[in-house]
Short mmCIF file of C-alpha atoms in Angstrom, two decimals:
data_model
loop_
_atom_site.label_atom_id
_atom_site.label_comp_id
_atom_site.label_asym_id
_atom_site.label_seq_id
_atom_site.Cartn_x
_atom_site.Cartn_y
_atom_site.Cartn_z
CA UNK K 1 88.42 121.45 77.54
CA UNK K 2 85.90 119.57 79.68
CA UNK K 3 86.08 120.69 83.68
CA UNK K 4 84.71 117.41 85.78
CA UNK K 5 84.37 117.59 89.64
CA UNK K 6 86.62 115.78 91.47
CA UNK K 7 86.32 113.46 94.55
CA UNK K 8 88.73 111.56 96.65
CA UNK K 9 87.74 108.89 98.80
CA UNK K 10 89.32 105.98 100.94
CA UNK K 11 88.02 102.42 100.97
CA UNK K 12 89.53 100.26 103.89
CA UNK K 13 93.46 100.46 105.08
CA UNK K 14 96.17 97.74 104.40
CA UNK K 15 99.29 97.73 107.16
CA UNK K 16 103.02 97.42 106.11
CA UNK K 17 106.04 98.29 107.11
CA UNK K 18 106.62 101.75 105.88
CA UNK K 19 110.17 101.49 105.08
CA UNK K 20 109.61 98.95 102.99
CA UNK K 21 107.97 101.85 100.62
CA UNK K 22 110.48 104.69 101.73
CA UNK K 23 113.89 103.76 102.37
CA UNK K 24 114.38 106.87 104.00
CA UNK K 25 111.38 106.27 106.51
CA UNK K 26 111.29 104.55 109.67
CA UNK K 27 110.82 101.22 110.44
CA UNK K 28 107.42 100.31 111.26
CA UNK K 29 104.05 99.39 110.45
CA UNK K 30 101.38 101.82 109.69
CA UNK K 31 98.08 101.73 107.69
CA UNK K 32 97.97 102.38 104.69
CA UNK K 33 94.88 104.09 102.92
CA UNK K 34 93.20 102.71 99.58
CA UNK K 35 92.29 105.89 98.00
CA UNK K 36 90.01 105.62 94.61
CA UNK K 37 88.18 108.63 93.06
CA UNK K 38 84.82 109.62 91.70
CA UNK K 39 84.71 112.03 89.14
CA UNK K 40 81.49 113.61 88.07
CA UNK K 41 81.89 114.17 84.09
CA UNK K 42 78.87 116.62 82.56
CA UNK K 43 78.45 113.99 79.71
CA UNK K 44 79.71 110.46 80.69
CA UNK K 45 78.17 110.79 84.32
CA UNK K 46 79.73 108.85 87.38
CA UNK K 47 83.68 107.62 86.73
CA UNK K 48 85.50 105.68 89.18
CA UNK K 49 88.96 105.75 89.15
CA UNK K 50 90.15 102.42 90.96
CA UNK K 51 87.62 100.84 94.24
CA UNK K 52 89.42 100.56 96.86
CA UNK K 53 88.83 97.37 99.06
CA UNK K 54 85.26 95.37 99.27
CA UNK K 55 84.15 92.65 100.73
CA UNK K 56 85.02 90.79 97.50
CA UNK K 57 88.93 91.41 98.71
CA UNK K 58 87.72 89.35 102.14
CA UNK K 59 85.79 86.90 100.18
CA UNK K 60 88.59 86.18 97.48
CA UNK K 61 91.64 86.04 99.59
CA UNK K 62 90.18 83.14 102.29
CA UNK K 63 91.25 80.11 100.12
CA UNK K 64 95.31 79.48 99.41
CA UNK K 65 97.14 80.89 98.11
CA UNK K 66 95.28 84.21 98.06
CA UNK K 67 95.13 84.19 101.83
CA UNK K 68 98.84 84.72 101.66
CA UNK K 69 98.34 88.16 99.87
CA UNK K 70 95.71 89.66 103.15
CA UNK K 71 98.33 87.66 105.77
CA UNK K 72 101.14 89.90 103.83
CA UNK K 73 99.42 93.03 103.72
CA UNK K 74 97.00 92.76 106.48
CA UNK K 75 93.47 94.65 105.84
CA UNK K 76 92.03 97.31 107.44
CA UNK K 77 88.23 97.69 106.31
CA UNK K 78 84.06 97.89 107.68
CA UNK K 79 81.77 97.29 105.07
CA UNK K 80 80.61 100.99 104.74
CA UNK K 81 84.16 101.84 103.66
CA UNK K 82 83.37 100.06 100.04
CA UNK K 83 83.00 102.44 96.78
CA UNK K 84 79.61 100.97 96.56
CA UNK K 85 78.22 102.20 100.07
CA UNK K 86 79.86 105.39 100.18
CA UNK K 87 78.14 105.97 96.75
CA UNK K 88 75.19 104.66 97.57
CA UNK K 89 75.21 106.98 101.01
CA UNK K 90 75.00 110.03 98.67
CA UNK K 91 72.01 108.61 96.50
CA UNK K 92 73.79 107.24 94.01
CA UNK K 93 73.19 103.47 93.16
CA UNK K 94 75.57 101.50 91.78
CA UNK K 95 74.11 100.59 88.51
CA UNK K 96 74.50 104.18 87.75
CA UNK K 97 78.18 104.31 87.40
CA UNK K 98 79.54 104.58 83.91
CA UNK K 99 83.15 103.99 83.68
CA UNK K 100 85.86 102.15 86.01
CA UNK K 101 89.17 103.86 84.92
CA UNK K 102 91.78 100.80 86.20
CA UNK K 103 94.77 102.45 87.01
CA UNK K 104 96.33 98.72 87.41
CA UNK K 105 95.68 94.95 88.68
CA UNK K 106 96.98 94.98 91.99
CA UNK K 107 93.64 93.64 94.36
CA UNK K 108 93.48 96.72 96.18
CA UNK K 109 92.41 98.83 93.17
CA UNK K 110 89.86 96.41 91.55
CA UNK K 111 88.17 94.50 94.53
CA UNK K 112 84.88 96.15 93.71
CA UNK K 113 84.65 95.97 90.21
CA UNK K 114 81.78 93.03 90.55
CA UNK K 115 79.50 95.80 92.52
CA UNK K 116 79.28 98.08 89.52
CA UNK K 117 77.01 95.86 86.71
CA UNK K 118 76.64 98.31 84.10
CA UNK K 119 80.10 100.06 84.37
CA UNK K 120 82.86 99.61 81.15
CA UNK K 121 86.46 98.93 82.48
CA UNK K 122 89.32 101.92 81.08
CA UNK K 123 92.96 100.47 81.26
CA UNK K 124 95.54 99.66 79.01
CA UNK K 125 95.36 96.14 77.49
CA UNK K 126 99.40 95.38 78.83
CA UNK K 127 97.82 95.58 82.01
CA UNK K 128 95.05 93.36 81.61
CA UNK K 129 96.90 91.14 79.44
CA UNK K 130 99.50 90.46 81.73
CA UNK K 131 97.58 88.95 84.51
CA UNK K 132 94.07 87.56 82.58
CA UNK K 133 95.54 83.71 82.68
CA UNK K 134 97.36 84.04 85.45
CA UNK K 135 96.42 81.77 88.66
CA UNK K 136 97.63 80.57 91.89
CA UNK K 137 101.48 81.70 92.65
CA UNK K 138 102.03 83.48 89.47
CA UNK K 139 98.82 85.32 90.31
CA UNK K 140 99.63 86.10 93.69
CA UNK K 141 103.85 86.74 92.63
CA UNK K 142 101.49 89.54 90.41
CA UNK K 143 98.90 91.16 93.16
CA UNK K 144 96.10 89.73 91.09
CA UNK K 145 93.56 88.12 92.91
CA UNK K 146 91.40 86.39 89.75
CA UNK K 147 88.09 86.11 91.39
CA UNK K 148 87.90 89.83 91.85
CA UNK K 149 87.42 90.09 88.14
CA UNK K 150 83.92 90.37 86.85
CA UNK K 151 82.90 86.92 84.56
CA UNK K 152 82.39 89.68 81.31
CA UNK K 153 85.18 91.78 82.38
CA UNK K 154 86.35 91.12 79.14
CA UNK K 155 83.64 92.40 77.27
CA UNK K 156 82.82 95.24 78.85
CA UNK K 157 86.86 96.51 78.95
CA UNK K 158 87.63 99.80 76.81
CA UNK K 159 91.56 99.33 75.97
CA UNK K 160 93.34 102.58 75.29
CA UNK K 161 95.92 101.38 73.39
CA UNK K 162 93.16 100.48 70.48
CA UNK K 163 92.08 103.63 69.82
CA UNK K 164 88.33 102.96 69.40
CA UNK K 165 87.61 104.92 72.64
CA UNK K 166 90.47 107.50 73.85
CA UNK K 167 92.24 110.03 71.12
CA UNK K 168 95.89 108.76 71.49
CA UNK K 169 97.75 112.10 70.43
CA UNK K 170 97.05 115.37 72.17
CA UNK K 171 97.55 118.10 69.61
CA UNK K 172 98.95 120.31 72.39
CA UNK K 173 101.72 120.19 74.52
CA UNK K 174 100.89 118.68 77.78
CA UNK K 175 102.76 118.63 81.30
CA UNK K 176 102.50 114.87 80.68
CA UNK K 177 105.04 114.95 78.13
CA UNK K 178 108.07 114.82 80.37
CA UNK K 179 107.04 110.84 81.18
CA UNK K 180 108.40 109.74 77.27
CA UNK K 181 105.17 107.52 77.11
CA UNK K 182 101.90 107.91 75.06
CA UNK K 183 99.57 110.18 76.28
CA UNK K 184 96.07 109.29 76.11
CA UNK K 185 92.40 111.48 75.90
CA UNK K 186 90.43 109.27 77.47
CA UNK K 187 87.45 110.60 76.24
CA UNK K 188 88.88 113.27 73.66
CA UNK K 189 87.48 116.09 75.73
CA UNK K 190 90.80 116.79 77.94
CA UNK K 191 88.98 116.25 81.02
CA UNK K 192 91.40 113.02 81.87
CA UNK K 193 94.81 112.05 80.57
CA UNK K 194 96.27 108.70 80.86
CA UNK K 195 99.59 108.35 80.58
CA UNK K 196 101.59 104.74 81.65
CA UNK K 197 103.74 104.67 84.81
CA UNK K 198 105.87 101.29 84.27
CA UNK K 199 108.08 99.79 87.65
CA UNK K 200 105.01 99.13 89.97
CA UNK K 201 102.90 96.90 88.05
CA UNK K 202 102.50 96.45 84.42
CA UNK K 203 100.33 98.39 82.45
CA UNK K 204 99.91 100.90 85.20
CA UNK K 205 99.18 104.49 84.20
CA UNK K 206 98.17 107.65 85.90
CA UNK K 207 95.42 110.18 85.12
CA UNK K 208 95.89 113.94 85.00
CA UNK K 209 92.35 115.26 86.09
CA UNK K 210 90.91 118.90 85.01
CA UNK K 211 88.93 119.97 87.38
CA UNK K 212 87.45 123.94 87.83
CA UNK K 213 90.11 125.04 89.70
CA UNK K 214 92.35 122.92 90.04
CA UNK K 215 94.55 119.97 88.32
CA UNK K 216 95.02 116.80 89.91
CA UNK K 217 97.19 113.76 89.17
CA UNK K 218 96.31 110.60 90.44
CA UNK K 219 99.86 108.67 90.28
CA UNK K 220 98.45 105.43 91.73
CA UNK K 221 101.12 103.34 93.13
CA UNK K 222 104.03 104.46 91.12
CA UNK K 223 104.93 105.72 95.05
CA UNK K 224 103.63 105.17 97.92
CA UNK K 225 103.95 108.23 99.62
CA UNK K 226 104.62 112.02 98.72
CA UNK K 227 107.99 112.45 100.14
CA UNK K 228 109.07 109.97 97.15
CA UNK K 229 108.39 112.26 94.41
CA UNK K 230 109.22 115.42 95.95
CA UNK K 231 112.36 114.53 97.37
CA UNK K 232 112.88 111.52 94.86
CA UNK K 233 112.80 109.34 97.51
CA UNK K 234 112.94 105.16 96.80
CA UNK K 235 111.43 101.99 98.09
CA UNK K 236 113.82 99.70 100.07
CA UNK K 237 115.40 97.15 97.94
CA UNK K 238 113.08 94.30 99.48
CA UNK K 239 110.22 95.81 97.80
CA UNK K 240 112.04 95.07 94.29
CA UNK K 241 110.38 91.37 94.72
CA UNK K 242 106.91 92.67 94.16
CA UNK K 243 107.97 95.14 91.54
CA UNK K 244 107.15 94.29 88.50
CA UNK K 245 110.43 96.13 87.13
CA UNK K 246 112.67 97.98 89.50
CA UNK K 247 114.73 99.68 86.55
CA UNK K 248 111.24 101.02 85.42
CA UNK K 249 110.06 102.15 88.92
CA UNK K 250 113.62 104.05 89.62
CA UNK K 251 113.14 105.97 86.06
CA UNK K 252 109.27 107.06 87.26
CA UNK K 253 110.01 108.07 90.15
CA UNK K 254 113.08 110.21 88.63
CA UNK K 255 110.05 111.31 86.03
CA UNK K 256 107.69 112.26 88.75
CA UNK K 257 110.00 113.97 90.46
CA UNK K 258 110.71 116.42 87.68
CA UNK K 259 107.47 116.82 87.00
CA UNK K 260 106.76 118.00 90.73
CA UNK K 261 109.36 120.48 90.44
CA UNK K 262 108.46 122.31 86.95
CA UNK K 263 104.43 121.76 88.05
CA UNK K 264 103.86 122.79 91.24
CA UNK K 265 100.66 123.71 90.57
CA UNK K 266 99.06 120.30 90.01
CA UNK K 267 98.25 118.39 93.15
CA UNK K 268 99.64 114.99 92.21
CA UNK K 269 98.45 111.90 94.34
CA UNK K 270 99.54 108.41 95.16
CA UNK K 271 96.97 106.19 96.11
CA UNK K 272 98.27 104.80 99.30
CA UNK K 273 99.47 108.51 100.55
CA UNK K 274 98.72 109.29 104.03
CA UNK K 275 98.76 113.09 103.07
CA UNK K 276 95.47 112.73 101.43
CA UNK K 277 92.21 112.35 103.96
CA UNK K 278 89.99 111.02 101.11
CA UNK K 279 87.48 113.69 101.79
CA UNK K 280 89.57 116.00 99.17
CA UNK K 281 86.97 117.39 96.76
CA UNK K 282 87.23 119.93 93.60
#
Protein backbone atom coordinates (compact mmCIF):
# COMPACT_ATOMS: atom_id res chain seq x y z
CA UNK A 1 0.00 0.00 0.00
CA UNK A 2 1.04 3.42 -1.29
CA UNK A 3 0.78 6.36 1.63
CA UNK A 4 0.18 9.89 -0.42
CA UNK A 5 -0.03 13.24 1.51
CA UNK A 6 -3.10 14.73 1.70
CA UNK A 7 -4.35 18.36 1.24
CA UNK A 8 -7.65 20.06 1.54
CA UNK A 9 -8.32 23.26 0.12
CA UNK A 10 -11.34 25.66 -0.65
CA UNK A 11 -11.81 27.50 -3.93
CA UNK A 12 -14.57 30.31 -3.73
CA UNK A 13 -18.11 29.89 -1.70
CA UNK A 14 -21.62 29.42 -3.32
CA UNK A 15 -24.78 30.70 -0.95
CA UNK A 16 -28.04 28.64 -0.49
CA UNK A 17 -30.45 28.12 1.70
CA UNK A 18 -29.21 25.55 4.08
CA UNK A 19 -32.33 23.73 4.65
CA UNK A 20 -32.67 23.10 1.38
CA UNK A 21 -29.55 20.53 2.01
CA UNK A 22 -30.65 19.53 5.68
CA UNK A 23 -34.16 19.26 6.36
CA UNK A 24 -33.43 19.30 9.83
CA UNK A 25 -31.44 22.71 9.60
CA UNK A 26 -32.62 26.11 9.74
CA UNK A 27 -33.84 28.21 7.28
CA UNK A 28 -31.38 30.43 5.83
CA UNK A 29 -28.72 31.25 3.58
CA UNK A 30 -25.16 30.59 4.28
CA UNK A 31 -21.99 30.05 2.14
CA UNK A 32 -21.14 27.27 1.15
CA UNK A 33 -17.39 26.16 0.63
CA UNK A 34 -16.03 24.41 -2.67
CA UNK A 35 -13.55 22.16 -1.19
CA UNK A 36 -11.15 20.13 -3.82
CA UNK A 37 -7.94 18.28 -2.77
CA UNK A 38 -4.33 17.90 -3.75
CA UNK A 39 -2.77 14.83 -3.10
CA UNK A 40 0.94 14.41 -3.42
CA UNK A 41 1.45 10.65 -4.79
CA UNK A 42 5.44 9.44 -4.57
CA UNK A 43 5.06 8.15 -8.22
CA UNK A 44 2.20 9.91 -10.18
CA UNK A 45 3.16 13.43 -8.63
CA UNK A 46 0.44 16.25 -8.17
CA UNK A 47 -3.49 14.81 -8.18
CA UNK A 48 -6.34 17.01 -7.93
CA UNK A 49 -9.34 15.78 -6.76
CA UNK A 50 -12.16 18.19 -8.16
CA UNK A 51 -11.15 22.47 -8.65
CA UNK A 52 -13.27 24.20 -6.99
CA UNK A 53 -14.52 27.52 -8.67
CA UNK A 54 -12.33 29.69 -11.36
CA UNK A 55 -12.80 32.37 -13.20
CA UNK A 56 -13.92 30.01 -15.99
CA UNK A 57 -17.25 29.46 -13.61
CA UNK A 58 -17.65 33.61 -13.98
CA UNK A 59 -16.75 33.53 -17.56
CA UNK A 60 -19.14 30.52 -18.54
CA UNK A 61 -22.20 31.33 -16.61
CA UNK A 62 -22.64 35.26 -18.10
CA UNK A 63 -24.62 34.19 -21.25
CA UNK A 64 -28.37 32.42 -20.77
CA UNK A 65 -29.13 30.13 -19.68
CA UNK A 66 -25.99 29.47 -17.64
CA UNK A 67 -26.44 32.76 -15.85
CA UNK A 68 -29.43 31.13 -14.28
CA UNK A 69 -27.17 28.45 -12.56
CA UNK A 70 -24.68 31.59 -10.60
CA UNK A 71 -28.28 33.70 -10.06
CA UNK A 72 -29.44 30.21 -8.29
CA UNK A 73 -26.51 29.51 -6.38
CA UNK A 74 -24.92 32.82 -6.05
CA UNK A 75 -20.86 32.76 -6.00
CA UNK A 76 -18.63 33.61 -3.54
CA UNK A 77 -14.95 33.82 -5.04
CA UNK A 78 -11.40 36.35 -5.58
CA UNK A 79 -9.26 35.13 -8.10
CA UNK A 80 -6.53 33.83 -5.67
CA UNK A 81 -9.09 31.35 -4.34
CA UNK A 82 -8.66 29.21 -7.82
CA UNK A 83 -6.76 25.63 -7.63
CA UNK A 84 -4.41 27.18 -10.05
CA UNK A 85 -3.17 30.19 -7.78
CA UNK A 86 -3.18 28.50 -4.61
CA UNK A 87 -0.88 25.93 -6.40
CA UNK A 88 0.98 28.15 -8.03
CA UNK A 89 1.50 30.21 -4.46
CA UNK A 90 3.42 27.11 -3.22
CA UNK A 91 5.73 26.83 -6.42
CA UNK A 92 3.93 24.61 -8.17
CA UNK A 93 2.88 25.53 -11.81
CA UNK A 94 0.10 24.27 -13.29
CA UNK A 95 1.47 22.32 -16.12
CA UNK A 96 2.87 20.17 -13.48
CA UNK A 97 -0.25 18.54 -12.34
CA UNK A 98 -0.79 14.98 -13.38
CA UNK A 99 -4.20 13.76 -12.78
CA UNK A 100 -7.77 15.53 -12.23
CA UNK A 101 -9.74 12.79 -10.29
CA UNK A 102 -13.61 14.16 -11.26
CA UNK A 103 -15.61 13.19 -8.55
CA UNK A 104 -18.73 14.42 -10.85
CA UNK A 105 -20.06 17.18 -13.47
CA UNK A 106 -21.69 19.56 -11.40
CA UNK A 107 -19.72 23.25 -12.41
CA UNK A 108 -18.46 23.69 -9.08
CA UNK A 109 -16.12 20.67 -9.22
CA UNK A 110 -14.72 21.09 -12.80
CA UNK A 111 -14.55 24.96 -13.44
CA UNK A 112 -10.79 24.76 -13.59
CA UNK A 113 -10.14 21.91 -15.54
CA UNK A 114 -9.00 24.32 -18.68
CA UNK A 115 -6.04 25.73 -16.23
CA UNK A 116 -4.35 22.36 -15.95
CA UNK A 117 -2.94 21.58 -19.87
CA UNK A 118 -1.12 18.54 -19.30
CA UNK A 119 -3.40 16.91 -16.62
CA UNK A 120 -5.54 13.36 -17.66
CA UNK A 121 -9.22 13.53 -16.36
CA UNK A 122 -10.16 10.19 -13.69
CA UNK A 123 -14.05 9.65 -13.58
CA UNK A 124 -16.33 7.14 -14.49
CA UNK A 125 -17.54 7.24 -18.13
CA UNK A 126 -21.64 7.29 -16.76
CA UNK A 127 -20.64 10.49 -15.55
CA UNK A 128 -19.15 11.94 -18.44
CA UNK A 129 -21.45 10.29 -20.69
CA UNK A 130 -24.39 11.62 -19.26
CA UNK A 131 -23.81 15.25 -19.74
CA UNK A 132 -21.07 15.33 -22.97
CA UNK A 133 -24.11 16.39 -25.53
CA UNK A 134 -25.98 18.01 -23.30
CA UNK A 135 -26.67 21.95 -23.86
CA UNK A 136 -28.76 24.75 -22.84
CA UNK A 137 -31.76 23.65 -20.28
CA UNK A 138 -30.95 20.05 -20.23
CA UNK A 139 -27.42 21.17 -19.40
CA UNK A 140 -28.30 23.50 -16.84
CA UNK A 141 -31.55 20.88 -15.46
CA UNK A 142 -27.88 18.73 -15.06
CA UNK A 143 -25.29 21.36 -13.26
CA UNK A 144 -23.16 21.09 -16.35
CA UNK A 145 -21.93 24.15 -17.60
CA UNK A 146 -20.34 22.85 -21.25
CA UNK A 147 -17.80 25.50 -21.76
CA UNK A 148 -16.02 24.54 -18.60
CA UNK A 149 -14.92 21.43 -20.38
CA UNK A 150 -11.52 21.42 -21.94
CA UNK A 151 -11.84 21.13 -26.19
CA UNK A 152 -9.65 17.47 -25.73
CA UNK A 153 -11.31 16.61 -22.59
CA UNK A 154 -12.14 13.69 -24.34
CA UNK A 155 -8.90 12.53 -25.12
CA UNK A 156 -7.13 13.08 -22.32
CA UNK A 157 -10.12 11.28 -19.92
CA UNK A 158 -8.98 7.93 -18.06
CA UNK A 159 -12.53 6.04 -17.56
CA UNK A 160 -12.52 3.59 -14.69
CA UNK A 161 -15.03 1.54 -15.74
CA UNK A 162 -12.57 0.33 -18.81
CA UNK A 163 -10.10 -1.06 -16.96
CA UNK A 164 -7.05 0.13 -18.94
CA UNK A 165 -6.02 2.40 -16.00
CA UNK A 166 -7.55 1.47 -12.38
CA UNK A 167 -7.54 -2.45 -11.11
CA UNK A 168 -11.39 -2.91 -10.74
CA UNK A 169 -11.35 -5.74 -7.96
CA UNK A 170 -9.52 -5.25 -4.70
CA UNK A 171 -8.34 -8.66 -3.59
CA UNK A 172 -8.99 -7.61 0.01
CA UNK A 173 -11.80 -6.70 1.88
CA UNK A 174 -12.25 -3.04 1.99
CA UNK A 175 -14.45 -0.65 4.31
CA UNK A 176 -15.83 0.35 0.88
CA UNK A 177 -17.63 -2.74 0.52
CA UNK A 178 -20.70 -1.82 2.52
CA UNK A 179 -21.71 0.75 -0.62
CA UNK A 180 -22.81 -2.64 -2.98
CA UNK A 181 -20.96 -0.82 -5.92
CA UNK A 182 -17.60 -1.60 -7.69
CA UNK A 183 -14.70 -0.62 -6.03
CA UNK A 184 -12.00 0.78 -7.99
CA UNK A 185 -7.76 1.03 -7.53
CA UNK A 186 -7.27 3.90 -9.19
CA UNK A 187 -3.86 3.37 -9.70
CA UNK A 188 -3.51 -0.36 -8.35
CA UNK A 189 -1.32 0.82 -5.52
CA UNK A 190 -4.26 1.30 -2.78
CA UNK A 191 -3.38 4.78 -2.29
CA UNK A 192 -7.09 5.91 -3.68
CA UNK A 193 -10.32 3.99 -3.98
CA UNK A 194 -13.17 5.02 -6.05
CA UNK A 195 -16.20 3.76 -5.37
CA UNK A 196 -19.75 5.37 -7.10
CA UNK A 197 -22.15 7.36 -4.89
CA UNK A 198 -25.47 7.46 -7.18
CA UNK A 199 -28.61 10.16 -6.00
CA UNK A 200 -26.56 13.47 -6.39
CA UNK A 201 -25.42 13.40 -9.84
CA UNK A 202 -24.72 10.60 -12.12
CA UNK A 203 -21.64 8.92 -12.24
CA UNK A 204 -20.56 10.47 -9.00
CA UNK A 205 -18.14 8.49 -6.84
CA UNK A 206 -16.08 9.08 -3.79
CA UNK A 207 -12.40 8.39 -3.04
CA UNK A 208 -11.09 6.69 0.09
CA UNK A 209 -7.55 8.34 0.52
CA UNK A 210 -4.48 6.52 2.44
CA UNK A 211 -2.62 8.82 3.82
CA UNK A 212 0.42 8.20 6.75
CA UNK A 213 -1.71 8.47 9.43
CA UNK A 214 -4.69 8.79 8.64
CA UNK A 215 -7.69 7.69 6.13
CA UNK A 216 -9.79 10.10 4.52
CA UNK A 217 -12.95 9.88 2.42
CA UNK A 218 -13.80 12.48 0.21
CA UNK A 219 -17.77 11.86 -0.25
CA UNK A 220 -18.21 14.83 -2.62
CA UNK A 221 -21.72 15.91 -2.73
CA UNK A 222 -23.47 12.75 -1.86
CA UNK A 223 -24.29 15.33 1.39
CA UNK A 224 -23.82 18.44 1.92
CA UNK A 225 -22.98 18.63 5.33
CA UNK A 226 -21.72 16.17 8.17
CA UNK A 227 -24.70 16.06 10.32
CA UNK A 228 -26.31 14.07 7.21
CA UNK A 229 -24.27 11.08 7.48
CA UNK A 230 -23.81 10.91 11.06
CA UNK A 231 -27.19 11.38 12.08
CA UNK A 232 -28.62 10.20 8.58
CA UNK A 233 -29.94 13.33 8.11
CA UNK A 234 -31.84 14.27 4.43
CA UNK A 235 -32.14 17.12 2.02
CA UNK A 236 -35.59 18.87 1.94
CA UNK A 237 -37.80 17.47 -0.64
CA UNK A 238 -37.28 20.68 -2.95
CA UNK A 239 -33.83 19.65 -3.51
CA UNK A 240 -35.23 16.29 -5.22
CA UNK A 241 -35.51 18.65 -8.54
CA UNK A 242 -31.79 18.88 -8.91
CA UNK A 243 -31.21 15.31 -7.86
CA UNK A 244 -30.41 13.32 -10.31
CA UNK A 245 -32.25 10.31 -8.43
CA UNK A 246 -33.74 10.85 -5.03
CA UNK A 247 -34.34 6.97 -4.43
CA UNK A 248 -30.49 6.69 -5.07
CA UNK A 249 -29.48 9.66 -2.82
CA UNK A 250 -31.85 8.31 0.23
CA UNK A 251 -30.02 4.69 -0.13
CA UNK A 252 -26.31 6.64 0.06
CA UNK A 253 -26.94 8.47 2.54
CA UNK A 254 -28.44 5.29 4.53
CA UNK A 255 -24.88 3.69 3.14
CA UNK A 256 -22.79 6.47 4.46
CA UNK A 257 -24.31 6.49 7.44
CA UNK A 258 -23.41 2.92 8.29
CA UNK A 259 -20.28 3.30 7.20
CA UNK A 260 -19.68 6.30 9.75
CA UNK A 261 -20.80 4.20 12.47
CA UNK A 262 -18.65 0.83 11.93
CA UNK A 263 -15.53 3.37 10.70
CA UNK A 264 -15.05 5.90 12.92
CA UNK A 265 -11.71 6.08 12.27
CA UNK A 266 -11.76 7.45 8.72
CA UNK A 267 -12.39 11.15 8.46
CA UNK A 268 -15.01 11.17 5.72
CA UNK A 269 -15.69 14.59 3.88
CA UNK A 270 -18.35 16.26 1.83
CA UNK A 271 -17.24 18.80 -0.34
CA UNK A 272 -19.49 21.62 0.55
CA UNK A 273 -19.06 20.86 4.54
CA UNK A 274 -18.58 23.80 6.63
CA UNK A 275 -16.75 21.51 9.24
CA UNK A 276 -13.77 21.38 7.05
CA UNK A 277 -11.46 24.82 6.93
CA UNK A 278 -9.68 23.64 3.71
CA UNK A 279 -6.37 24.07 5.37
CA UNK A 280 -6.76 20.23 6.64
CA UNK A 281 -3.48 18.52 5.71
CA UNK A 282 -2.09 14.75 6.29
Amino acid sequence: MVNVEFDLRTAGYCKQIEKITNNQKPFHSIAFPAHFAIIRHPEKGIILVDTGYSEHFLQATTPFPYSIYARVTPVIFDLQQSAKKQLESEGIEAADVSYIIITHFHADHISGLKDFPNAQFICLSKGYHYVREKTGIRALLAGFVPMLLPEDFHKRTIFLEDGSHAQQEVVENTSLNILNHTVYDVFADRSILAVELPGHARGQIGLLIQSQNQQYFIIADAVWDSDAFRYHQLANPIAGIILDNSEDYRQTVQKLHTFYLQNKEVKMIPLHCREWDGGDKS
